[in-house]
């Protein structure tokens, strides 16, 4: 019975080692959420309300932000010191419960009339200030927010300079995603405009992904373990 038990233990070790070769591991490197294709936008006329200044929902119109072309979702104008606020409810259901909000926004390229180059943007989660941003003309800004237990999101825009003409702030992406910020691997810009890949609360960097060489070395180690296992099994059978 002891011999059979030893064989069973060795067999289990072999299965675990084989699982490592096949990629069956509790650690997943760079895995994206399986339900990430089910993406909805935070911004909609039914679930958002706006106040102050001029604002407009996009209808397929293109805008250039950060030298990239986008169909914008929403446009806000906070000229002459006005403040514009847009507040949106997060609609959840039994089959839809997003955890991460990805926002992409900025000032349109070439909007340099009267040398107005920056805007102050503040993001609120359930009425609490989360991130203040200084948005710079000609840059695409990207924010990632944990909305797992959040019911509403507000975006407030205000000029940081004296303005004598209309100037537009554009939101080009407001995707609500399943999974955490880490799982979605969102490449974001920090509020002070220093590009950085930010994971959870904008202060923990992601562990580096495994390289091909790492996989080869792991496979070689597993092959050696399997070979040792085979030799031990042969020694046990010699007892009979």
Short mmCIF file of C-alpha atoms in Angstrom, two decimals:
data_model
loop_
_atom_site.label_atom_id
_atom_site.label_comp_id
_atom_site.label_asym_id
_atom_site.label_seq_id
_atom_site.Cartn_x
_atom_site.Cartn_y
_atom_site.Cartn_z
CA UNK A 1 0.00 0.00 0.00
CA UNK A 2 2.89 2.37 0.77
CA UNK A 3 4.34 1.69 -2.67
CA UNK A 4 1.00 2.43 -4.36
CA UNK A 5 0.65 5.61 -2.30
CA UNK A 6 4.14 6.69 -3.37
CA UNK A 7 3.27 6.07 -7.02
CA UNK A 8 0.09 8.12 -6.63
CA UNK A 9 2.04 11.00 -5.11
CA UNK A 10 4.62 10.86 -7.88
CA UNK A 11 1.86 10.71 -10.46
CA UNK A 12 0.23 13.80 -9.01
CA UNK A 13 3.56 15.62 -9.12
CA UNK A 14 3.91 14.62 -12.76
CA UNK A 15 0.46 15.93 -13.62
CA UNK A 16 1.22 19.26 -11.96
CA UNK A 17 4.51 19.51 -13.83
CA UNK A 18 2.79 18.61 -17.10
CA UNK A 19 0.22 21.29 -16.38
CA UNK A 20 2.99 23.86 -16.21
CA UNK A 21 4.20 22.77 -19.66
CA UNK A 22 0.69 23.11 -21.07
CA UNK A 23 0.24 26.53 -19.48
CA UNK A 24 -2.26 25.39 -16.84
CA UNK A 25 -1.14 27.65 -14.03
CA UNK A 26 -2.87 29.68 -11.33
CA UNK A 27 -0.81 32.71 -12.42
CA UNK A 28 -1.96 34.42 -15.59
CA UNK A 29 0.38 36.90 -17.25
CA UNK A 30 -1.22 39.74 -19.16
CA UNK A 31 -4.64 38.09 -19.29
CA UNK A 32 -7.51 40.25 -20.45
CA UNK A 33 -11.05 39.79 -19.11
CA UNK A 34 -12.94 37.17 -21.10
CA UNK A 35 -16.02 39.39 -21.24
CA UNK A 36 -14.20 42.58 -22.28
CA UNK A 37 -15.90 42.64 -25.73
CA UNK A 38 -19.14 43.47 -23.89
CA UNK A 39 -18.34 47.19 -23.66
CA UNK A 40 -20.81 50.03 -23.12
CA UNK A 41 -20.25 53.76 -23.01
CA UNK A 42 -20.86 55.80 -19.89
CA UNK A 43 -22.11 58.70 -22.01
CA UNK A 44 -25.68 58.66 -23.32
CA UNK A 45 -28.48 61.19 -23.55
CA UNK A 46 -30.72 58.96 -21.43
CA UNK A 47 -28.35 58.64 -18.48
CA UNK A 48 -26.38 61.92 -18.47
CA UNK A 49 -27.25 65.51 -17.56
CA UNK A 50 -25.28 68.65 -18.40
CA UNK A 51 -25.16 72.15 -16.94
CA UNK A 52 -23.32 75.37 -17.74
CA UNK A 53 -21.64 76.58 -20.91
CA UNK A 54 -22.16 74.98 -24.30
CA UNK A 55 -22.25 71.24 -24.82
CA UNK A 56 -23.10 68.81 -27.56
CA UNK A 57 -23.30 65.04 -28.08
CA UNK A 58 -21.33 63.65 -31.00
CA UNK A 59 -23.13 62.20 -33.99
CA UNK A 60 -20.33 60.56 -35.90
CA UNK A 61 -18.36 63.79 -36.35
CA UNK A 62 -14.59 63.47 -36.32
CA UNK A 63 -12.18 65.44 -34.17
CA UNK A 64 -8.37 65.43 -34.01
CA UNK A 65 -6.90 65.10 -30.51
CA UNK A 66 -3.26 64.26 -29.92
CA UNK A 67 -2.83 63.95 -33.71
CA UNK A 68 -5.35 61.11 -33.79
CA UNK A 69 -8.81 61.12 -35.36
CA UNK A 70 -11.81 60.11 -33.23
CA UNK A 71 -15.57 60.15 -33.48
CA UNK A 72 -16.19 62.20 -30.36
CA UNK A 73 -18.84 61.28 -27.79
CA UNK A 74 -19.30 64.66 -26.14
CA UNK A 75 -18.07 68.24 -26.56
CA UNK A 76 -17.90 70.82 -23.77
CA UNK A 77 -17.18 74.55 -23.98
CA UNK A 78 -16.14 76.43 -20.85
CA UNK A 79 -15.28 79.78 -22.39
CA UNK A 80 -15.04 83.08 -20.50
CA UNK A 81 -14.41 81.47 -17.14
CA UNK A 82 -17.58 79.35 -17.17
CA UNK A 83 -17.67 75.83 -15.79
CA UNK A 84 -19.38 72.93 -17.54
CA UNK A 85 -20.41 69.80 -15.66
CA UNK A 86 -21.68 66.52 -17.07
CA UNK A 87 -22.99 63.89 -14.62
CA UNK A 88 -23.83 60.34 -15.71
CA UNK A 89 -25.45 57.42 -13.95
CA UNK A 90 -23.94 53.95 -14.24
CA UNK A 91 -26.74 51.58 -15.18
CA UNK A 92 -26.13 48.06 -13.92
CA UNK A 93 -28.13 44.90 -14.38
CA UNK A 94 -27.92 41.24 -13.46
CA UNK A 95 -25.78 40.48 -16.50
CA UNK A 96 -23.92 43.77 -16.68
CA UNK A 97 -21.77 44.99 -13.79
CA UNK A 98 -18.66 46.86 -15.04
CA UNK A 99 -15.67 47.50 -12.77
CA UNK A 100 -13.45 49.90 -14.74
CA UNK A 101 -14.05 53.17 -16.57
CA UNK A 102 -11.63 54.17 -19.32
CA UNK A 103 -11.78 57.84 -20.31
CA UNK A 104 -9.97 59.47 -23.24
CA UNK A 105 -10.23 63.23 -23.62
CA UNK A 106 -8.45 66.41 -24.66
CA UNK A 107 -8.51 69.76 -26.46
CA UNK A 108 -8.76 69.67 -30.23
CA UNK A 109 -5.47 69.97 -32.11
CA UNK A 110 -4.87 73.46 -33.48
CA UNK A 111 -7.20 75.17 -30.99
CA UNK A 112 -4.73 77.95 -30.17
CA UNK A 113 -6.79 81.09 -30.69
CA UNK A 114 -5.67 83.74 -28.16
CA UNK A 115 -3.04 81.24 -26.96
CA UNK A 116 -5.39 79.28 -24.71
CA UNK A 117 -3.54 76.03 -24.09
CA UNK A 118 -4.88 74.42 -20.91
CA UNK A 119 -8.09 73.50 -19.13
CA UNK A 120 -8.77 72.25 -15.62
CA UNK A 121 -10.72 69.00 -15.58
CA UNK A 122 -12.04 67.38 -12.41
CA UNK A 123 -13.50 63.87 -12.21
CA UNK A 124 -15.93 62.94 -9.42
CA UNK A 125 -17.10 59.49 -8.35
CA UNK A 126 -20.39 59.60 -6.42
CA UNK A 127 -19.77 63.30 -5.78
CA UNK A 128 -16.25 62.82 -4.40
CA UNK A 129 -13.32 64.39 -6.24
CA UNK A 130 -11.14 61.59 -7.60
CA UNK A 131 -8.69 63.12 -10.07
CA UNK A 132 -7.95 66.76 -10.96
CA UNK A 133 -6.29 67.13 -14.37
CA UNK A 134 -4.51 69.90 -16.23
CA UNK A 135 -5.42 69.16 -19.83
CA UNK A 136 -2.93 70.45 -22.38
CA UNK A 137 -3.85 71.34 -25.94
CA UNK A 138 -2.61 68.81 -28.50
CA UNK A 139 -2.37 65.87 -26.07
CA UNK A 140 -4.66 62.87 -25.70
CA UNK A 141 -5.26 62.21 -22.01
CA UNK A 142 -6.32 58.79 -20.73
CA UNK A 143 -7.74 58.01 -17.29
CA UNK A 144 -8.59 54.66 -15.69
CA UNK A 145 -11.02 54.62 -12.76
CA UNK A 146 -12.27 51.88 -10.46
CA UNK A 147 -16.09 52.06 -10.61
CA UNK A 148 -16.91 48.71 -9.01
CA UNK A 149 -18.99 50.30 -6.24
CA UNK A 150 -19.75 53.61 -7.97
CA UNK A 151 -23.20 54.78 -9.09
CA UNK A 152 -22.42 58.07 -10.84
CA UNK A 153 -19.53 59.84 -12.54
CA UNK A 154 -19.21 63.60 -13.08
CA UNK A 155 -16.76 65.47 -15.29
CA UNK A 156 -16.21 69.19 -14.66
CA UNK A 157 -14.34 71.42 -17.12
CA UNK A 158 -13.02 74.93 -16.46
CA UNK A 159 -10.52 77.14 -18.27
CA UNK A 160 -7.31 77.80 -16.39
CA UNK A 161 -6.65 80.91 -18.52
CA UNK A 162 -8.65 83.99 -19.48
CA UNK A 163 -10.73 83.13 -22.54
CA UNK A 164 -12.29 85.45 -25.08
CA UNK A 165 -13.58 82.84 -27.50
CA UNK A 166 -15.13 79.41 -27.53
CA UNK A 167 -12.77 76.55 -26.85
CA UNK A 168 -13.82 72.92 -26.91
CA UNK A 169 -12.99 69.99 -24.68
CA UNK A 170 -13.74 66.59 -26.23
CA UNK A 171 -14.45 63.19 -24.71
CA UNK A 172 -13.65 60.52 -27.29
CA UNK A 173 -13.92 57.37 -25.18
CA UNK A 174 -15.88 56.52 -22.02
CA UNK A 175 -15.86 52.73 -22.04
CA UNK A 176 -17.12 50.77 -19.04
CA UNK A 177 -15.20 47.49 -18.86
CA UNK A 178 -15.40 44.24 -16.96
CA UNK A 179 -12.38 43.31 -14.86
CA UNK A 180 -9.91 45.45 -12.95
CA UNK A 181 -7.65 48.18 -14.30
CA UNK A 182 -4.79 45.68 -14.17
CA UNK A 183 -6.66 43.04 -16.16
CA UNK A 184 -7.62 45.55 -18.84
CA UNK A 185 -4.01 46.81 -19.06
CA UNK A 186 -5.00 50.42 -19.69
CA UNK A 187 -2.11 52.67 -20.69
CA UNK A 188 -2.89 55.99 -19.06
CA UNK A 189 -1.49 59.48 -18.64
CA UNK A 190 -1.00 60.72 -15.11
CA UNK A 191 -2.77 63.98 -14.15
CA UNK A 192 0.54 65.88 -14.40
CA UNK A 193 0.89 64.71 -18.02
CA UNK A 194 3.70 62.20 -17.44
CA UNK A 195 2.85 59.09 -19.52
CA UNK A 196 2.93 55.97 -17.42
CA UNK A 197 1.26 52.57 -17.34
CA UNK A 198 -0.77 52.79 -14.15
CA UNK A 199 -2.32 49.87 -12.31
CA UNK A 200 -4.97 50.39 -9.60
CA UNK A 201 -5.12 53.74 -7.81
CA UNK A 202 -2.54 55.19 -10.25
CA UNK A 203 0.45 54.21 -8.12
CA UNK A 204 1.27 50.50 -8.54
CA UNK A 205 3.09 49.45 -11.67
CA UNK A 206 2.36 46.16 -13.38
CA UNK A 207 4.79 43.27 -13.04
CA UNK A 208 6.67 42.64 -16.29
CA UNK A 209 5.28 39.93 -18.58
CA UNK A 210 7.18 36.70 -19.09
CA UNK A 211 9.49 36.54 -22.10
CA UNK A 212 9.94 33.67 -24.55
CA UNK A 213 13.21 32.81 -22.82
CA UNK A 214 11.37 32.51 -19.49
CA UNK A 215 8.94 30.03 -21.04
CA UNK A 216 11.79 27.97 -22.56
CA UNK A 217 13.60 27.79 -19.22
CA UNK A 218 10.42 26.79 -17.39
CA UNK A 219 9.77 24.06 -19.97
CA UNK A 220 13.31 22.70 -19.60
CA UNK A 221 12.92 22.58 -15.82
CA UNK A 222 9.66 20.68 -16.13
CA UNK A 223 11.21 18.17 -18.55
CA UNK A 224 13.98 17.53 -16.02
CA UNK A 225 11.38 17.00 -13.28
CA UNK A 226 9.48 14.53 -15.45
CA UNK A 227 12.71 12.64 -16.20
CA UNK A 228 13.49 12.41 -12.47
CA UNK A 229 9.96 11.18 -11.86
CA UNK A 230 10.36 8.47 -14.50
CA UNK A 231 13.57 7.24 -12.89
CA UNK A 232 11.93 7.08 -9.46
CA UNK A 233 9.01 5.08 -10.83
CA UNK A 234 11.42 2.63 -12.49
CA UNK A 235 13.25 2.17 -9.17
CA UNK A 236 9.97 1.46 -7.38
CA UNK A 237 8.97 -1.17 -9.95
CA UNK A 238 12.33 -2.95 -9.45
CA UNK A 239 11.21 -3.79 -5.91
CA UNK A 240 8.55 -6.19 -7.27
#
